[in-house]
PDB file of C-alpha atoms in Angstrom:
ATOM      1  CA  UNK A 190     134.569 129.988 152.375  1.00 52.00           C
ATOM      2  CA  UNK A 191     134.426 127.061 150.303  1.00 50.00           C
ATOM      3  CA  UNK A 192     131.653 124.753 148.577  1.00 51.00           C
ATOM      4  CA  UNK A 193     130.858 122.272 146.441  1.00 50.00           C
ATOM      5  CA  UNK A 194     127.589 120.851 145.962  1.00 61.00           C
ATOM      6  CA  UNK A 195     126.318 120.369 149.506  1.00 90.00           C
ATOM      7  CA  UNK A 196     129.145 120.742 151.103  1.00 95.00           C
ATOM      8  CA  UNK A 197     129.935 124.323 152.977  1.00 96.00           C
ATOM      9  CA  UNK A 198     133.340 125.544 154.423  1.00 96.00           C
ATOM     10  CA  UNK A 199     132.358 128.344 157.075  1.00 96.00           C
ATOM     11  CA  UNK A 200     136.493 129.027 158.389  1.00 94.00           C
ATOM     12  CA  UNK A 201     137.601 125.257 158.779  1.00 95.00           C
ATOM     13  CA  UNK A 202     134.891 123.965 159.708  1.00 96.00           C
ATOM     14  CA  UNK A 203     132.791 121.628 157.439  1.00 96.00           C
ATOM     15  CA  UNK A 204     128.659 121.398 156.858  1.00 97.00           C
ATOM     16  CA  UNK A 205     127.253 119.336 155.241  1.00 96.00           C
ATOM     17  CA  UNK A 206     123.268 119.430 154.134  1.00 95.00           C
ATOM     18  CA  UNK A 207     122.159 116.599 154.568  1.00 92.00           C
ATOM     19  CA  UNK A 208     118.080 117.335 154.791  1.00 81.00           C
ATOM     20  CA  UNK A 209     116.131 115.276 157.382  1.00 76.00           C
ATOM     21  CA  UNK A 210     118.681 113.276 157.768  1.00 75.00           C
ATOM     22  CA  UNK A 211     119.386 112.146 161.758  1.00 76.00           C
ATOM     23  CA  UNK A 212     122.459 110.300 162.184  1.00 84.00           C
ATOM     24  CA  UNK A 213     125.816 111.804 163.932  1.00 88.00           C
ATOM     25  CA  UNK A 214     128.155 113.835 161.817  1.00 92.00           C
ATOM     26  CA  UNK A 215     131.832 112.967 162.129  1.00 92.00           C
ATOM     27  CA  UNK A 216     133.340 115.057 165.034  1.00 90.00           C
ATOM     28  CA  UNK A 217     134.464 118.607 164.259  1.00 90.00           C
ATOM     29  CA  UNK A 218     131.800 118.729 162.270  1.00 94.00           C
ATOM     30  CA  UNK A 219     128.088 119.599 161.557  1.00 96.00           C
ATOM     31  CA  UNK A 220     124.826 117.912 159.600  1.00 96.00           C
ATOM     32  CA  UNK A 221     122.838 120.505 158.657  1.00 95.00           C
ATOM     33  CA  UNK A 222     118.896 119.439 158.224  1.00 93.00           C
ATOM     34  CA  UNK A 223     118.479 121.996 155.235  1.00 93.00           C
ATOM     35  CA  UNK A 224     118.693 122.019 151.711  1.00 93.00           C
ATOM     36  CA  UNK A 225     121.970 123.741 150.019  1.00 94.00           C
ATOM     37  CA  UNK A 226     119.337 126.813 149.025  1.00 95.00           C
ATOM     38  CA  UNK A 227     118.523 127.314 152.593  1.00 96.00           C
ATOM     39  CA  UNK A 228     122.355 127.347 153.342  1.00 96.00           C
ATOM     40  CA  UNK A 229     123.069 130.039 150.783  1.00 96.00           C
ATOM     41  CA  UNK A 230     119.800 132.093 151.573  1.00 97.00           C
ATOM     42  CA  UNK A 231     121.034 132.587 155.426  1.00 96.00           C
ATOM     43  CA  UNK A 232     124.250 133.787 153.647  1.00 95.00           C
ATOM     44  CA  UNK A 233     122.713 136.074 151.463  1.00 96.00           C
ATOM     45  CA  UNK A 234     121.130 137.581 154.037  1.00 96.00           C
ATOM     46  CA  UNK A 235     124.454 137.968 156.470  1.00 95.00           C
ATOM     47  CA  UNK A 236     125.729 140.091 153.888  1.00 95.00           C
ATOM     48  CA  UNK A 237     122.425 141.560 153.935  1.00 96.00           C
ATOM     49  CA  UNK A 238     122.623 142.360 157.799  1.00 96.00           C
ATOM     50  CA  UNK A 239     126.177 142.975 159.330  1.00 94.00           C
ATOM     51  CA  UNK A 240     125.962 142.145 162.671  1.00 96.00           C
ATOM     52  CA  UNK A 241     122.383 141.613 162.661  1.00 97.00           C
ATOM     53  CA  UNK A 242     120.561 140.767 166.236  1.00 98.00           C
ATOM     54  CA  UNK A 243     118.599 137.305 165.395  1.00 98.00           C
ATOM     55  CA  UNK A 244     116.269 135.183 167.526  1.00 98.00           C
ATOM     56  CA  UNK A 245     116.537 131.023 166.131  1.00 98.00           C
ATOM     57  CA  UNK A 246     113.621 129.029 167.701  1.00 98.00           C
ATOM     58  CA  UNK A 247     115.436 125.330 167.536  1.00 98.00           C
ATOM     59  CA  UNK A 248     118.713 124.025 168.280  1.00 97.00           C
ATOM     60  CA  UNK A 249     117.888 120.695 168.062  1.00 94.00           C
ATOM     61  CA  UNK A 250     121.705 119.147 167.729  1.00 93.00           C
ATOM     62  CA  UNK A 251     123.129 122.787 167.099  1.00 96.00           C
ATOM     63  CA  UNK A 252     123.976 122.676 162.631  1.00 97.00           C
ATOM     64  CA  UNK A 253     122.243 125.827 162.372  1.00 97.00           C
ATOM     65  CA  UNK A 254     122.863 127.419 165.595  1.00 98.00           C
ATOM     66  CA  UNK A 255     127.217 126.925 164.970  1.00 98.00           C
ATOM     67  CA  UNK A 256     126.627 127.376 161.133  1.00 98.00           C
ATOM     68  CA  UNK A 257     124.468 130.649 161.799  1.00 97.00           C
ATOM     69  CA  UNK A 258     127.227 131.690 164.431  1.00 97.00           C
ATOM     70  CA  UNK A 259     130.081 131.546 161.567  1.00 96.00           C
ATOM     71  CA  UNK A 260     128.389 133.040 158.865  1.00 94.00           C
ATOM     72  CA  UNK A 261     126.780 136.120 159.729  1.00 93.00           C
ATOM     73  CA  UNK A 262     130.069 137.279 161.147  1.00 89.00           C
ATOM     74  CA  UNK A 263     129.294 140.088 164.236  1.00 93.00           C
ATOM     75  CA  UNK A 264     126.144 138.804 164.529  1.00 97.00           C
ATOM     76  CA  UNK A 265     124.220 138.434 168.214  1.00 98.00           C
ATOM     77  CA  UNK A 266     122.410 135.311 167.591  1.00 98.00           C
ATOM     78  CA  UNK A 267     119.517 134.175 171.105  1.00 98.00           C
ATOM     79  CA  UNK A 268     118.851 130.504 170.261  1.00 98.00           C
ATOM     80  CA  UNK A 269     116.150 128.493 172.133  1.00 98.00           C
ATOM     81  CA  UNK A 270     115.356 124.859 171.919  1.00 98.00           C
ATOM     82  CA  UNK A 271     112.196 123.376 174.040  1.00 98.00           C
ATOM     83  CA  UNK A 272     114.610 120.544 175.131  1.00 98.00           C
ATOM     84  CA  UNK A 273     116.230 121.061 178.688  1.00 98.00           C
ATOM     85  CA  UNK A 274     119.713 119.378 177.828  1.00 97.00           C
ATOM     86  CA  UNK A 275     122.556 120.970 176.225  1.00 97.00           C
ATOM     87  CA  UNK A 276     123.350 120.375 172.978  1.00 96.00           C
ATOM     88  CA  UNK A 277     127.172 119.527 174.526  1.00 95.00           C
ATOM     89  CA  UNK A 278     128.728 119.050 170.172  1.00 95.00           C
ATOM     90  CA  UNK A 279     127.136 123.185 169.968  1.00 97.00           C
ATOM     91  CA  UNK A 280     128.576 124.435 174.063  1.00 97.00           C
ATOM     92  CA  UNK A 281     131.876 122.778 173.349  1.00 97.00           C
ATOM     93  CA  UNK A 282     132.588 124.398 169.523  1.00 97.00           C
ATOM     94  CA  UNK A 283     130.996 127.475 170.554  1.00 97.00           C
ATOM     95  CA  UNK A 284     133.479 127.929 173.789  1.00 97.00           C
ATOM     96  CA  UNK A 285     136.480 126.445 171.573  1.00 96.00           C
ATOM     97  CA  UNK A 286     135.567 129.185 168.462  1.00 96.00           C
ATOM     98  CA  UNK A 287     135.006 132.048 170.944  1.00 96.00           C
ATOM     99  CA  UNK A 288     131.271 132.830 169.713  1.00 97.00           C
ATOM    100  CA  UNK A 289     129.799 132.017 172.919  1.00 95.00           C
ATOM    101  CA  UNK A 290     129.736 135.987 174.475  1.00 95.00           C
ATOM    102  CA  UNK A 291     127.941 136.864 171.031  1.00 97.00           C
ATOM    103  CA  UNK A 292     125.584 133.088 170.338  1.00 98.00           C
ATOM    104  CA  UNK A 293     123.499 132.512 173.306  1.00 98.00           C
ATOM    105  CA  UNK A 294     121.547 129.131 173.451  1.00 98.00           C
ATOM    106  CA  UNK A 295     118.669 129.118 176.095  1.00 98.00           C
ATOM    107  CA  UNK A 296     117.570 124.862 176.799  1.00 98.00           C
ATOM    108  CA  UNK A 297     113.710 124.587 178.044  1.00 98.00           C
ATOM    109  CA  UNK A 298     112.006 126.833 176.102  1.00 98.00           C
ATOM    110  CA  UNK A 299     108.390 126.334 174.835  1.00 98.00           C
ATOM    111  CA  UNK A 300     107.973 128.767 171.376  1.00 98.00           C
ATOM    112  CA  UNK A 301     104.535 129.563 172.677  1.00 98.00           C
ATOM    113  CA  UNK A 302     106.004 131.103 175.726  1.00 98.00           C
ATOM    114  CA  UNK A 303     105.693 134.664 174.782  1.00 98.00           C
ATOM    115  CA  UNK A 304     106.280 135.920 177.745  1.00 98.00           C
ATOM    116  CA  UNK A 305     109.883 133.880 178.148  1.00 98.00           C
ATOM    117  CA  UNK A 306     110.695 134.599 174.642  1.00 98.00           C
ATOM    118  CA  UNK A 307     110.453 138.335 174.712  1.00 98.00           C
ATOM    119  CA  UNK A 308     112.626 138.296 178.059  1.00 98.00           C
ATOM    120  CA  UNK A 309     114.984 136.610 176.112  1.00 98.00           C
ATOM    121  CA  UNK A 310     114.978 138.913 173.884  1.00 98.00           C
ATOM    122  CA  UNK A 311     115.011 142.347 176.121  1.00 97.00           C
ATOM    123  CA  UNK A 312     118.616 140.328 178.683  1.00 98.00           C
ATOM    124  CA  UNK A 313     120.569 139.992 174.986  1.00 98.00           C
ATOM    125  CA  UNK A 314     119.578 142.614 173.077  1.00 98.00           C
ATOM    126  CA  UNK A 315     118.680 145.450 175.765  1.00 96.00           C
ATOM    127  CA  UNK A 316     116.068 147.102 174.000  1.00 90.00           C
ATOM    128  CA  UNK A 317     117.652 146.978 170.304  1.00 96.00           C
ATOM    129  CA  UNK A 318     114.890 145.489 168.128  1.00 98.00           C
ATOM    130  CA  UNK A 319     115.878 142.600 166.502  1.00 98.00           C
ATOM    131  CA  UNK A 320     116.717 142.349 162.963  1.00 98.00           C
ATOM    132  CA  UNK A 321     115.747 138.137 161.957  1.00 98.00           C
ATOM    133  CA  UNK A 322     114.119 135.275 163.431  1.00 98.00           C
ATOM    134  CA  UNK A 323     114.210 131.871 161.949  1.00 98.00           C
ATOM    135  CA  UNK A 324     111.267 129.203 163.636  1.00 98.00           C
ATOM    136  CA  UNK A 325     112.577 126.180 162.743  1.00 97.00           C
ATOM    137  CA  UNK A 326     111.235 124.488 165.916  1.00 97.00           C
ATOM    138  CA  UNK A 327     107.906 122.883 166.707  1.00 95.00           C
ATOM    139  CA  UNK A 328     106.105 123.032 162.970  1.00 94.00           C
ATOM    140  CA  UNK A 329     103.095 123.763 164.519  1.00 95.00           C
ATOM    141  CA  UNK A 330     100.313 125.943 163.658  1.00 96.00           C
ATOM    142  CA  UNK A 331      99.761 127.192 167.336  1.00 96.00           C
ATOM    143  CA  UNK A 332     102.854 127.106 168.467  1.00 97.00           C
ATOM    144  CA  UNK A 333     104.364 128.880 165.772  1.00 98.00           C
ATOM    145  CA  UNK A 334     101.781 131.246 165.357  1.00 98.00           C
ATOM    146  CA  UNK A 335     102.200 132.265 169.452  1.00 98.00           C
ATOM    147  CA  UNK A 336     106.126 132.569 168.711  1.00 98.00           C
ATOM    148  CA  UNK A 337     104.898 135.356 165.837  1.00 98.00           C
ATOM    149  CA  UNK A 338     102.960 136.933 167.523  1.00 98.00           C
ATOM    150  CA  UNK A 339     105.181 137.599 170.491  1.00 98.00           C
ATOM    151  CA  UNK A 340     108.197 138.349 168.324  1.00 98.00           C
ATOM    152  CA  UNK A 341     107.294 139.921 164.851  1.00 98.00           C
ATOM    153  CA  UNK A 342     106.604 143.340 167.046  1.00 98.00           C
ATOM    154  CA  UNK A 343     110.409 143.070 167.883  1.00 98.00           C
ATOM    155  CA  UNK A 344     111.553 142.690 164.531  1.00 98.00           C
ATOM    156  CA  UNK A 345     112.551 146.267 163.446  1.00 98.00           C
ATOM    157  CA  UNK A 346     110.686 147.770 159.954  1.00 98.00           C
ATOM    158  CA  UNK A 347     112.714 146.063 156.779  1.00 98.00           C
ATOM    159  CA  UNK A 348     113.769 143.433 159.253  1.00 98.00           C
ATOM    160  CA  UNK A 349     113.348 139.144 157.774  1.00 98.00           C
ATOM    161  CA  UNK A 350     110.866 136.557 159.292  1.00 98.00           C
ATOM    162  CA  UNK A 351     111.659 133.555 158.335  1.00 98.00           C
ATOM    163  CA  UNK A 352     109.007 130.033 158.658  1.00 98.00           C
ATOM    164  CA  UNK A 353     111.646 126.894 157.709  1.00 96.00           C
ATOM    165  CA  UNK A 354     109.185 123.526 156.491  1.00 93.00           C
ATOM    166  CA  UNK A 355     106.036 125.130 156.685  1.00 93.00           C
ATOM    167  CA  UNK A 356     104.819 122.291 154.352  1.00 88.00           C
ATOM    168  CA  UNK A 357     106.298 119.482 155.576  1.00 69.00           C
ATOM    169  CA  UNK A 358     102.550 117.976 155.461  1.00 66.00           C
ATOM    170  CA  UNK A 359     102.185 118.157 152.381  1.00 67.00           C
ATOM    171  CA  UNK A 360     105.638 117.333 151.630  1.00 60.00           C
ATOM    172  CA  UNK A 361     104.148 114.500 153.867  1.00 54.00           C
ATOM    173  CA  UNK A 362     101.299 113.341 152.049  1.00 49.00           C
ATOM    174  CA  UNK A 363     102.831 114.063 148.754  1.00 51.00           C
ATOM    175  CA  UNK A 364     105.288 111.335 150.227  1.00 45.00           C
ATOM    176  CA  UNK A 365     102.990 108.771 151.668  1.00 42.00           C
ATOM    177  CA  UNK A 366     100.653 108.983 148.674  1.00 48.00           C
ATOM    178  CA  UNK A 367     103.563 107.944 145.906  1.00 55.00           C
ATOM    179  CA  UNK A 368     104.369 105.195 148.138  1.00 50.00           C
ATOM    180  CA  UNK A 369     100.825 104.445 148.158  1.00 44.00           C
ATOM    181  CA  UNK A 370     100.900 104.447 144.349  1.00 61.00           C
ATOM    182  CA  UNK A 371     104.097 102.330 144.079  1.00 62.00           C
ATOM    183  CA  UNK A 372     102.217  99.363 146.228  1.00 56.00           C
ATOM    184  CA  UNK A 373     100.967  97.005 144.330  1.00 72.00           C
ATOM    185  CA  UNK A 374      99.935  94.576 146.726  1.00 67.00           C
ATOM    186  CA  UNK A 375      97.594  97.902 148.742  1.00 66.00           C
ATOM    187  CA  UNK A 376      99.350  97.320 151.936  1.00 57.00           C
ATOM    188  CA  UNK A 377     100.731 100.529 152.869  1.00 45.00           C
ATOM    189  CA  UNK A 378      97.178 101.761 151.878  1.00 53.00           C
ATOM    190  CA  UNK A 379      95.275  99.306 154.814  1.00 62.00           C
ATOM    191  CA  UNK A 380      97.791 100.215 157.183  1.00 63.00           C
ATOM    192  CA  UNK A 381      97.468 103.742 156.743  1.00 45.00           C
ATOM    193  CA  UNK A 382      93.776 103.084 156.844  1.00 59.00           C
ATOM    194  CA  UNK A 383      93.958 101.363 160.287  1.00 62.00           C
ATOM    195  CA  UNK A 384      96.091 103.947 161.973  1.00 60.00           C
ATOM    196  CA  UNK A 385      93.910 106.784 161.014  1.00 55.00           C
ATOM    197  CA  UNK A 386      91.405 106.658 163.833  1.00 53.00           C
ATOM    198  CA  UNK A 387      93.969 106.324 166.592  1.00 51.00           C
ATOM    199  CA  UNK A 388      96.141 109.134 165.220  1.00 47.00           C
ATOM    200  CA  UNK A 389      93.396 111.417 165.307  1.00 46.00           C
ATOM    201  CA  UNK A 390      92.982 115.181 164.008  1.00 49.00           C
ATOM    202  CA  UNK A 391      96.104 117.183 165.064  1.00 57.00           C
ATOM    203  CA  UNK A 392      94.794 120.965 164.739  1.00 72.00           C
ATOM    204  CA  UNK A 393      95.720 123.451 161.681  1.00 88.00           C
ATOM    205  CA  UNK A 394      98.646 122.093 159.646  1.00 91.00           C
ATOM    206  CA  UNK A 395     100.926 125.033 159.580  1.00 93.00           C
ATOM    207  CA  UNK A 396     100.596 126.004 156.081  1.00 92.00           C
ATOM    208  CA  UNK A 397      96.935 127.700 157.562  1.00 93.00           C
ATOM    209  CA  UNK A 398      98.952 130.144 159.192  1.00 95.00           C
ATOM    210  CA  UNK A 399     101.357 131.441 155.713  1.00 95.00           C
ATOM    211  CA  UNK A 400      98.283 131.433 154.059  1.00 94.00           C
ATOM    212  CA  UNK A 401      96.854 133.981 156.567  1.00 95.00           C
ATOM    213  CA  UNK A 402     100.618 135.458 156.100  1.00 96.00           C
ATOM    214  CA  UNK A 403      99.757 135.781 152.274  1.00 95.00           C
ATOM    215  CA  UNK A 404      96.163 137.420 153.404  1.00 94.00           C
ATOM    216  CA  UNK A 405      97.770 139.924 155.577  1.00 95.00           C
ATOM    217  CA  UNK A 406     100.499 140.898 152.844  1.00 95.00           C
ATOM    218  CA  UNK A 407      97.396 141.772 150.726  1.00 94.00           C
ATOM    219  CA  UNK A 408      95.676 143.783 154.180  1.00 93.00           C
ATOM    220  CA  UNK A 409      98.098 144.970 155.692  1.00 95.00           C
ATOM    221  CA  UNK A 410     101.855 145.162 153.869  1.00 97.00           C
ATOM    222  CA  UNK A 411     102.390 147.871 156.494  1.00 98.00           C
ATOM    223  CA  UNK A 412     102.703 144.913 158.736  1.00 98.00           C
ATOM    224  CA  UNK A 413     104.125 142.401 156.345  1.00 98.00           C
ATOM    225  CA  UNK A 414     105.534 144.431 153.170  1.00 98.00           C
ATOM    226  CA  UNK A 415     106.889 140.928 150.943  1.00 97.00           C
ATOM    227  CA  UNK A 416     106.499 137.884 151.207  1.00 97.00           C
ATOM    228  CA  UNK A 417     108.660 134.989 149.784  1.00 96.00           C
ATOM    229  CA  UNK A 418     107.770 131.148 149.489  1.00 95.00           C
ATOM    230  CA  UNK A 419     109.524 127.793 147.855  1.00 93.00           C
ATOM    231  CA  UNK A 420     109.212 124.848 148.849  1.00 90.00           C
ATOM    232  CA  UNK A 421     110.191 124.080 152.777  1.00 92.00           C
ATOM    233  CA  UNK A 422     110.756 128.101 153.283  1.00 96.00           C
ATOM    234  CA  UNK A 423     108.397 131.142 153.906  1.00 97.00           C
ATOM    235  CA  UNK A 424     110.459 134.272 154.488  1.00 98.00           C
ATOM    236  CA  UNK A 425     107.852 137.757 154.755  1.00 97.00           C
ATOM    237  CA  UNK A 426     109.246 141.472 155.849  1.00 98.00           C
ATOM    238  CA  UNK A 427     108.303 143.087 158.448  1.00 98.00           C
ATOM    239  CA  UNK A 428     106.277 146.698 157.096  1.00 98.00           C
ATOM    240  CA  UNK A 429     106.520 150.117 159.234  1.00 98.00           C
ATOM    241  CA  UNK A 430     103.365 149.589 161.902  1.00 98.00           C
ATOM    242  CA  UNK A 431     104.008 150.491 165.084  1.00 97.00           C
ATOM    243  CA  UNK A 432     103.382 146.703 166.993  1.00 97.00           C
ATOM    244  CA  UNK A 433     102.080 146.585 170.577  1.00 94.00           C
ATOM    245  CA  UNK A 434     102.904 143.337 172.597  1.00 93.00           C
ATOM    246  CA  UNK A 435      99.720 142.681 172.590  1.00 94.00           C
ATOM    247  CA  UNK A 436      99.513 142.365 168.200  1.00 97.00           C
ATOM    248  CA  UNK A 437      97.225 139.335 167.088  1.00 96.00           C
ATOM    249  CA  UNK A 438      97.277 138.053 164.036  1.00 96.00           C
ATOM    250  CA  UNK A 439      93.118 137.336 163.885  1.00 93.00           C
ATOM    251  CA  UNK A 440      92.726 140.758 165.012  1.00 94.00           C
ATOM    252  CA  UNK A 441      95.681 142.015 161.422  1.00 95.00           C
ATOM    253  CA  UNK A 442      93.559 140.002 159.356  1.00 92.00           C
ATOM    254  CA  UNK A 443      89.410 140.675 160.506  1.00 88.00           C
ATOM    255  CA  UNK A 444      86.770 138.010 160.371  1.00 74.00           C
ATOM    256  CA  UNK A 445      86.161 139.350 156.676  1.00 55.00           C
ATOM    257  CA  UNK A 446      89.540 137.960 155.788  1.00 61.00           C
ATOM    258  CA  UNK A 447      89.817 134.660 158.043  1.00 52.00           C
ATOM    259  CA  UNK A 448      86.378 133.803 156.646  1.00 57.00           C
ATOM    260  CA  UNK A 449      88.240 132.582 153.136  1.00 61.00           C
ATOM    261  CA  UNK A 450      90.010 130.352 155.819  1.00 58.00           C
ATOM    262  CA  UNK A 451      87.608 128.170 156.946  1.00 56.00           C
ATOM    263  CA  UNK A 452      87.772 124.863 158.026  1.00 53.00           C
ATOM    264  CA  UNK A 453      86.023 123.174 155.668  1.00 49.00           C
ATOM    265  CA  UNK A 454      88.814 124.708 153.363  1.00 50.00           C
ATOM    266  CA  UNK A 455      91.119 123.450 155.554  1.00 51.00           C
ATOM    267  CA  UNK A 456      89.456 120.490 156.965  1.00 50.00           C
ATOM    268  CA  UNK A 457      92.117 117.363 156.623  1.00 46.00           C
ATOM    269  CA  UNK A 458      91.400 113.756 156.214  1.00 38.00           C
TER     270      UNK A 458
END
């Protein structure tokens, strides 16, 4: 495995970390929509969890799934995406590299469909607990919470749950604030003000879920034993508590703790 500042070569395949870029890579290459730190962190987790059982939410064009398949030798990966249209580059790559027996994509699966997620885990891992869940799907509070409540009980104690881009709305707001400040004529601010009523309120930001997990780590370390946060990355460890299929984050937190996360404190304008 070789690497440069933004390029990583795994078993002869080049992955380029491109952040939020959405253009198409050259044939035979993949654009990872991640920072270099994220890509390196997955390689560290690969060393910690050899032969891991992994559930990945969000395939997109398949770069991340291909990267995990090559970087995590022996890992068995189930990946889901809400799009019913398979990513052709990923499907071809998995078949060509002989990875399609242990890296299994599912298309047309909504991450908030708890029953489907649990059925896929049972089908692919046949009664074994997960070592890792990676959520890089909708980045919406309700859907991400639904996935967590369905999958966290299926993660083994000491396993890892990752939520990528948990702070995307904060990053977007910061970028817009800078752009408005750099616009001497105020044209951008006027356009944003005109568009705001039509946009409406999208609901709670995904960062609310991370705040709830922080409180849970304080109140119930037997559920969340460790929480690591940095820009675009929330990683937490599963505690020793026995969690059933009826696990609900709100019940684990309790009303007194959820009161800290009042609607007024989290209201978005």
